[in-house]
GROMACS .gro file of N, CA and C in nm:
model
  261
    1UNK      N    1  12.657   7.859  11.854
    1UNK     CA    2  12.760   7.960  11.844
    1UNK      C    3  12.696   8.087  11.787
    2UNK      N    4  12.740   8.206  11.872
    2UNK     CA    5  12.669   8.318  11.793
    2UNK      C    6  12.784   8.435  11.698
    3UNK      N    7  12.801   8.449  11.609
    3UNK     CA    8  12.830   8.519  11.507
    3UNK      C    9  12.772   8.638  11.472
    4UNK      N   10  12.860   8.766  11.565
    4UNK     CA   11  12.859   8.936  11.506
    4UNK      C   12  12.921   8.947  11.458
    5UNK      N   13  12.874   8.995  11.312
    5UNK     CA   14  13.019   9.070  11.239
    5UNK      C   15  13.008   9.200  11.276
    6UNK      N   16  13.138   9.268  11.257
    6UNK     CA   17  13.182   9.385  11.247
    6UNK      C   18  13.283   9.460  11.146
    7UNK      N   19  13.322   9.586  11.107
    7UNK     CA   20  13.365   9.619  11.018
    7UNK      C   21  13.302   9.664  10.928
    8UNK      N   22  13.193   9.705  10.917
    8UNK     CA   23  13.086   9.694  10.791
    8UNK      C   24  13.082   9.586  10.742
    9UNK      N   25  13.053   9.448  10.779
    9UNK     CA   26  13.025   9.308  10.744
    9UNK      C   27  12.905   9.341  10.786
   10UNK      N   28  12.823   9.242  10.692
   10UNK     CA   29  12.653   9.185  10.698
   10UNK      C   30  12.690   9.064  10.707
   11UNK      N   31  12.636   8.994  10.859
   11UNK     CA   32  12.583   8.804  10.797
   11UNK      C   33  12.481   8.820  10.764
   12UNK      N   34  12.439   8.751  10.621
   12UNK     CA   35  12.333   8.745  10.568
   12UNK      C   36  12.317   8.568  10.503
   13UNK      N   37  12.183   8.567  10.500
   13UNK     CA   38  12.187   8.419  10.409
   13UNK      C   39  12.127   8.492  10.282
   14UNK      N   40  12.139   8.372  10.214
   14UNK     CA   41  12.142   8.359  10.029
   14UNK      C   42  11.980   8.324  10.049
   15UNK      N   43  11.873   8.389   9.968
   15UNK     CA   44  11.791   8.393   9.952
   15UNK      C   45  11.781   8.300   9.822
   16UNK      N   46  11.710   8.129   9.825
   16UNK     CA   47  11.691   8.107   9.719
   16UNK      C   48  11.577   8.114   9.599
   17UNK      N   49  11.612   8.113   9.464
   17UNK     CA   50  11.558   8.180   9.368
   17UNK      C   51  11.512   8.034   9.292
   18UNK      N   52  11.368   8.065   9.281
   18UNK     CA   53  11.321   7.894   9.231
   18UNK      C   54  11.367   7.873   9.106
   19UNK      N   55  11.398   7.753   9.086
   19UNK     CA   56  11.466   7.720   8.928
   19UNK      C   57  11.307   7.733   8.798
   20UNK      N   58  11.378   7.766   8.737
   20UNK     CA   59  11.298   7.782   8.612
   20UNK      C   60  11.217   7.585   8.586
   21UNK      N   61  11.116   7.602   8.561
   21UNK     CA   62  11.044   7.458   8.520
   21UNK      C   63  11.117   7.441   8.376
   22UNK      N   64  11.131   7.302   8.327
   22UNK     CA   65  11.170   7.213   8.227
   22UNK      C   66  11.073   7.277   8.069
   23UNK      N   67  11.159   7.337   8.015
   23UNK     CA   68  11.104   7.394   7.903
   23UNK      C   69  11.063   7.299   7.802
   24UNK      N   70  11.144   7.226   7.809
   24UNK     CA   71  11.116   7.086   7.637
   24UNK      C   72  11.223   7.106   7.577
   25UNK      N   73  11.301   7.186   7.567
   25UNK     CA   74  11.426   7.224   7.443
   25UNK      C   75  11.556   7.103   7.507
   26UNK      N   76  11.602   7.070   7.405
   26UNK     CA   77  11.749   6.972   7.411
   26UNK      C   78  11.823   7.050   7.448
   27UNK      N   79  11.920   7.051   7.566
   27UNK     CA   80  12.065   7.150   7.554
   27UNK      C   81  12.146   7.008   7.616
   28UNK      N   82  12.314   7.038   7.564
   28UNK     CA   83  12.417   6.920   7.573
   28UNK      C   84  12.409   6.952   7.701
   29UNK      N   85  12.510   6.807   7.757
   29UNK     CA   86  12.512   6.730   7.862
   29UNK      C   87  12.565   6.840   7.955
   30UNK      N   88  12.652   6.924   7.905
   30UNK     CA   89  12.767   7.003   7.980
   30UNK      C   90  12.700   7.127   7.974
   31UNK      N   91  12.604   7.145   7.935
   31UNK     CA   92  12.558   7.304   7.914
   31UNK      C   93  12.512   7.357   8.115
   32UNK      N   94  12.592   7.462   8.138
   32UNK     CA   95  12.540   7.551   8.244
   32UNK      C   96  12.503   7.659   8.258
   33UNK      N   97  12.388   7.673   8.267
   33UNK     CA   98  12.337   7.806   8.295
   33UNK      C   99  12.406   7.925   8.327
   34UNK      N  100  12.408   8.061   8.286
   34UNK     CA  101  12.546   8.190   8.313
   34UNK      C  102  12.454   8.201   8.462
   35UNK      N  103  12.560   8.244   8.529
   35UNK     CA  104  12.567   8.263   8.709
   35UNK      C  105  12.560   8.400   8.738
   36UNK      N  106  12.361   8.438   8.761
   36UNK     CA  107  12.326   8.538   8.808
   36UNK      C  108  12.477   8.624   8.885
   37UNK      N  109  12.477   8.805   8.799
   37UNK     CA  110  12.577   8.856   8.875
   37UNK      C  111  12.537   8.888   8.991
   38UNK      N  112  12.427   8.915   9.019
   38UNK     CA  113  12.352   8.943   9.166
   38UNK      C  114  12.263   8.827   9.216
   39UNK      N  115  12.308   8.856   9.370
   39UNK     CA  116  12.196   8.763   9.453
   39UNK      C  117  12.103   8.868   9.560
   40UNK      N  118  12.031   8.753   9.599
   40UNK     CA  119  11.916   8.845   9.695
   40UNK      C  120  11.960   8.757   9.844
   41UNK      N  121  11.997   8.863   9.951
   41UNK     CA  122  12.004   8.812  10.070
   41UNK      C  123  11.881   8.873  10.174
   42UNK      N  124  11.942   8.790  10.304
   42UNK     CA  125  11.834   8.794  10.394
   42UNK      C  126  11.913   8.830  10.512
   43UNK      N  127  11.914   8.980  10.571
   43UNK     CA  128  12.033   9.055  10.694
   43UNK      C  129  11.972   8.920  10.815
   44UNK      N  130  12.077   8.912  10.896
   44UNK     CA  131  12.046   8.801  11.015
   44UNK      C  132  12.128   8.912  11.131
   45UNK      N  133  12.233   8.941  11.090
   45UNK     CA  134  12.295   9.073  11.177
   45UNK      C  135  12.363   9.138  11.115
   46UNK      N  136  12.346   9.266  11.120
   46UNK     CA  137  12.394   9.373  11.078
   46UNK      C  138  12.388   9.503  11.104
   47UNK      N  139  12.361   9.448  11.285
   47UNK     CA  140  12.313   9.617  11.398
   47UNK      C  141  12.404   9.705  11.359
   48UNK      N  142  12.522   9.700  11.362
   48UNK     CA  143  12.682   9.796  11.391
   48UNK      C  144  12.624   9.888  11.247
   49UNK      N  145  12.571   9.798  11.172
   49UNK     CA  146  12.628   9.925  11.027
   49UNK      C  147  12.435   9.977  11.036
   50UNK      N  148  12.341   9.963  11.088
   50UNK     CA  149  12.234   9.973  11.092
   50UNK      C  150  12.110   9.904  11.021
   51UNK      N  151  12.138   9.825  10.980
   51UNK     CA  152  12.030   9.669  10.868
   51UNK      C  153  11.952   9.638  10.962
   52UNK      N  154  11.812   9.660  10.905
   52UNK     CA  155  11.734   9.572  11.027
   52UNK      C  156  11.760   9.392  11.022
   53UNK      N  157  11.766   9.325  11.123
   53UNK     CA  158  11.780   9.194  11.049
   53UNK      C  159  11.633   9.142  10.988
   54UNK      N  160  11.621   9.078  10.883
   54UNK     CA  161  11.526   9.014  10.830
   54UNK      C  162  11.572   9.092  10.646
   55UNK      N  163  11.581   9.210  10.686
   55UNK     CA  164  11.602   9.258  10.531
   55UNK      C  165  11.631   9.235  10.416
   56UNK      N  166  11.569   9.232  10.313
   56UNK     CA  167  11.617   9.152  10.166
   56UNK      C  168  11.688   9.249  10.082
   57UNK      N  169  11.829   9.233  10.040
   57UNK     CA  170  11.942   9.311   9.962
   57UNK      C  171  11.971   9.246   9.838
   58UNK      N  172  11.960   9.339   9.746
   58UNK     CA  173  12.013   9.296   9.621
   58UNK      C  174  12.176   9.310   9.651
   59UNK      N  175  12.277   9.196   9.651
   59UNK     CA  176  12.453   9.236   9.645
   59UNK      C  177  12.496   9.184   9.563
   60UNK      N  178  12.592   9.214   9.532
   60UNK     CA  179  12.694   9.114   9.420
   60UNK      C  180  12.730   9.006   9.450
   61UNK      N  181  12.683   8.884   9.359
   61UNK     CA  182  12.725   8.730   9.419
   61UNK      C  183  12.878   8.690   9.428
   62UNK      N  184  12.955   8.795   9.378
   62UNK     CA  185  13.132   8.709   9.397
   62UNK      C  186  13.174   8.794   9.488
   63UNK      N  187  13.120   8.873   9.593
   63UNK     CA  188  13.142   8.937   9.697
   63UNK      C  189  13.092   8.864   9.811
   64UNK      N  190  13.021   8.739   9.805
   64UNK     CA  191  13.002   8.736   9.932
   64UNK      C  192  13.119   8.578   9.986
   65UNK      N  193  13.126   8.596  10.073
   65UNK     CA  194  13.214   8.497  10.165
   65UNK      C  195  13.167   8.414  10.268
   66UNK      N  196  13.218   8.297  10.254
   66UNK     CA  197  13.115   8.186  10.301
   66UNK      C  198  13.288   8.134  10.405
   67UNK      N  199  13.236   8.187  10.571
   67UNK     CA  200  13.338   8.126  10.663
   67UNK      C  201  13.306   8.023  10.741
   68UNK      N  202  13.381   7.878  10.684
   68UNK     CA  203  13.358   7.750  10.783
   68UNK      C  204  13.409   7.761  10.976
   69UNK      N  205  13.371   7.730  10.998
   69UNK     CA  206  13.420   7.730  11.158
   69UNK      C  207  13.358   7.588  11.239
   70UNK      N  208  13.413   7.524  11.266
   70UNK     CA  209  13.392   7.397  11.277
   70UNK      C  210  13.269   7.337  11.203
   71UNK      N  211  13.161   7.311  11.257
   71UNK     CA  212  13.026   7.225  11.132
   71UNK      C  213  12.939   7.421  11.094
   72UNK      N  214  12.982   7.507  11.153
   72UNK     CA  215  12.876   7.629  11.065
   72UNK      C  216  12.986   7.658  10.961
   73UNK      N  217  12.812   7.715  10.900
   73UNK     CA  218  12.899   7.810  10.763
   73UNK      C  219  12.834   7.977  10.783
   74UNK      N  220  12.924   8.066  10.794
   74UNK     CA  221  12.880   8.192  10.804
   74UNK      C  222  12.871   8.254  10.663
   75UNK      N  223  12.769   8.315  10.659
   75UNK     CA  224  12.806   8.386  10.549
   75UNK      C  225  12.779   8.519  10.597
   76UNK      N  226  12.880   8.650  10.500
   76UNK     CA  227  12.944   8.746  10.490
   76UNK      C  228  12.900   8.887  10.412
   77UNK      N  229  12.901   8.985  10.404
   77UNK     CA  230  12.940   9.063  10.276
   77UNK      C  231  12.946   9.185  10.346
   78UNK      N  232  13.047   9.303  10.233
   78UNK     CA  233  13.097   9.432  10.321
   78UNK      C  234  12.992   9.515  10.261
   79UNK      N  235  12.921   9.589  10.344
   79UNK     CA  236  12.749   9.669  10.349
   79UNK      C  237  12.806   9.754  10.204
   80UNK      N  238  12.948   9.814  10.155
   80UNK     CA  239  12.985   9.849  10.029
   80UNK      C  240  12.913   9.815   9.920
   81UNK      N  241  12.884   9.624   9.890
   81UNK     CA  242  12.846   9.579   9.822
   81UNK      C  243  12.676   9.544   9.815
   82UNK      N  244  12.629   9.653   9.880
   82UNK     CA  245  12.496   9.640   9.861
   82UNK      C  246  12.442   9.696   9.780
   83UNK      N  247  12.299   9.632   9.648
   83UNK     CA  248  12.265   9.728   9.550
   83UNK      C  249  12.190   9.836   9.546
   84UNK      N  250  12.093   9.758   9.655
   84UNK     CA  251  11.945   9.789   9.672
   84UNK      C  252  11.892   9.699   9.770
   85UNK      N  253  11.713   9.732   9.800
   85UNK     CA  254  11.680   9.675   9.881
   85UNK      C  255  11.539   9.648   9.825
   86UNK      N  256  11.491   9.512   9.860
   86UNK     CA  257  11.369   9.465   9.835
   86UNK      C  258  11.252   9.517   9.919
   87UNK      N  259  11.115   9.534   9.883
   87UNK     CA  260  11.039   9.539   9.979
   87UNK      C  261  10.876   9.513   9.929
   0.00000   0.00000   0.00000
């Protein structure tokens, strides 16, 4: 299935960020890490608003939107919420 957004939508994927290695320190059972306010994506399409695809964007992580459609998951974000750009 192929997936253009439009509207000033980016599909982008979530660029993952390697976890930190095992320090030695005790923290309780329930302790979670605070949830980076920004993520780093990767443009897959985003001709209409001009993104080359491949591009790495700093956006805000509670901006982006993750749409099921039968077994895919799209993911989303409005080109608004972009910070910056990696390179």
């Amino acid at each position: 299935m192929i997936f253009t957004p439009v509207n000033n939508y980016l599909y982008v994927e979530v660029v993952e960020t390697p976890t930190p290695e095992e320090s030695g320190i005790l923290l309780p059972q329930d302790y979670q890490p605070a949830e980076n306010p920004f993520s780093a994506v990767r443009v897959r399409d985003g001709a209409e608003t001009g993104w080359t695809e491949g591009a790495v964007l700093i956006v805000e992580s509670h901006m982006l939107h993750n749409i099921q459609h039968g077994t895919e998951t799209f993911t989303v974000i409005k080109e608004n919420y972009v910070i910056g750009v990696l390179t």
